[in-house]
Amino acid sequence: MLINYIKAFNDNYIWTIEKDGKTLVVDPGDAGPVIDYLKDKNLDYILLTHKHMDHVGGVKELKNKYGAKVYGPLETKEYNDIFLSDGDEFELLGENFKVILTAGHTEEHISYLMGDKLFCGDALFLAGCGRVFTKDYKKAYEGLNKLKNLDDDTYVYPAHEYSLANLKFAKSVISNDDLDREFERVKKLREEEKITLPSTIGKEKKINPFFLARDLDEFTQFRNKKDNF
Ligand code: ZN
Ligand code: FE
């Protein structure tokens, strides 16, 4: 199995999973870069985490061109072939996928756990989390706690390269050696314009202020601070 990424817009990553000649992409916000990446390969499946255009903008064109089958939550209904909700499990490319509701960024944002790999869209970022557009901080906090309870060695594949900005904010609200080390690692990679992902749940438990928040109140405080940072 091969996991790769396609860059889109300024800072989006469209993750690809390839196995036995089949290809799946997560959150194709733009069709062009996916078509370029595929060359003469087919696109078999599309997984969607939520309805924002930088995640679904390329779906219609890709579906028309390749006949890819689309999986997503109710909020992406105009694109879906298969509707998913919390706790659903399905098999693709011979792998088991588990759906975890990680709402808050949007009403029905979902994340996908494939074995020890988590595709979490805009729910969880390296050292950060998605803006809570719904204002339902409780839901957002609950969703993040579900992710926090996954195994420490779970790989985390978010949809954006926000790591450096997130770490700058993290350093303003928490401080520890792991955070300092991660900041130096990420700073160096970004100077070379390299990807900083995937992360792991174990790492996030040490450096992500939204994982380290003591309770819902502190989570909400951190989130509001970050929005104005
Ligand atoms: Zn989003
Ligand atoms: Fe996004």
GROMACS .gro file of N, CA and C in nm, residues 1 3 95-96 112-119 150-157 199-201:
model
   69
    1MET      N    1   0.084  -0.119   0.000
    1MET     CA    2   0.000   0.000   0.000
    1MET      C    3   0.088   0.125   0.000
    3ILE      N    4   0.086   0.542   0.045
    3ILE     CA    5   0.014   0.664   0.082
    3ILE      C    6   0.096   0.782   0.034
   95GLU      N    7  -0.885  -0.289   0.281
   95GLU     CA    8  -0.858  -0.230   0.413
   95GLU      C    9  -0.990  -0.196   0.481
   96ASN      N   10  -0.990  -0.205   0.613
   96ASN     CA   11  -1.109  -0.166   0.689
   96ASN      C   12  -1.103  -0.016   0.721
  112TYR      N   13  -1.167   0.938   0.910
  112TYR     CA   14  -1.159   0.798   0.868
  112TYR      C   15  -1.037   0.732   0.931
  113LEU      N   16  -1.059   0.622   1.000
  113LEU     CA   17  -0.948   0.545   1.055
  113LEU      C   18  -0.930   0.419   0.971
  114MET      N   19  -0.815   0.412   0.904
  114MET     CA   20  -0.782   0.294   0.824
  114MET      C   21  -0.665   0.225   0.893
  115GLY      N   22  -0.693   0.119   0.968
  115GLY     CA   23  -0.586   0.053   1.044
  115GLY      C   24  -0.525   0.151   1.143
  116ASP      N   25  -0.395   0.178   1.127
  116ASP     CA   26  -0.330   0.273   1.219
  116ASP      C   27  -0.311   0.410   1.154
  117LYS      N   28  -0.396   0.440   1.055
  117LYS     CA   29  -0.384   0.568   0.985
  117LYS      C   30  -0.516   0.645   0.991
  118LEU      N   31  -0.506   0.771   1.036
  118LEU     CA   32  -0.624   0.855   1.054
  118LEU      C   33  -0.624   0.969   0.952
  119PHE      N   34  -0.732   0.977   0.874
  119PHE     CA   35  -0.751   1.086   0.779
  119PHE      C   36  -0.857   1.177   0.839
  150LEU      N   37  -0.728   0.729   2.051
  150LEU     CA   38  -0.672   0.628   1.960
  150LEU      C   39  -0.531   0.593   2.007
  151ASP      N   40  -0.478   0.482   1.955
  151ASP     CA   41  -0.342   0.442   1.994
  151ASP      C   42  -0.241   0.553   1.966
  152ASP      N   43  -0.142   0.563   2.053
  152ASP     CA   44  -0.038   0.666   2.036
  152ASP      C   45   0.034   0.655   1.901
  153ASP      N   46   0.047   0.533   1.851
  153ASP     CA   47   0.123   0.518   1.726
  153ASP      C   48   0.034   0.529   1.601
  154THR      N   49  -0.086   0.583   1.616
  154THR     CA   50  -0.173   0.610   1.501
  154THR      C   51  -0.115   0.729   1.422
  155TYR      N   52  -0.099   0.711   1.293
  155TYR     CA   53  -0.051   0.820   1.208
  155TYR      C   54  -0.165   0.915   1.175
  156VAL      N   55  -0.136   1.045   1.176
  156VAL     CA   56  -0.238   1.148   1.158
  156VAL      C   57  -0.213   1.223   1.026
  157TYR      N   58  -0.312   1.216   0.938
  157TYR     CA   59  -0.303   1.278   0.806
  157TYR      C   60  -0.408   1.389   0.790
  199SER      N   61   0.157   1.336   1.132
  199SER     CA   62   0.192   1.341   1.273
  199SER      C   63   0.151   1.207   1.334
  200THR      N   64   0.155   1.197   1.465
  200THR     CA   65   0.099   1.079   1.533
  200THR      C   66   0.017   1.127   1.652
  201ILE      N   67  -0.073   1.042   1.696
  201ILE     CA   68  -0.155   1.075   1.814
  201ILE      C   69  -0.064   1.096   1.937
   0.00000   0.00000   0.00000
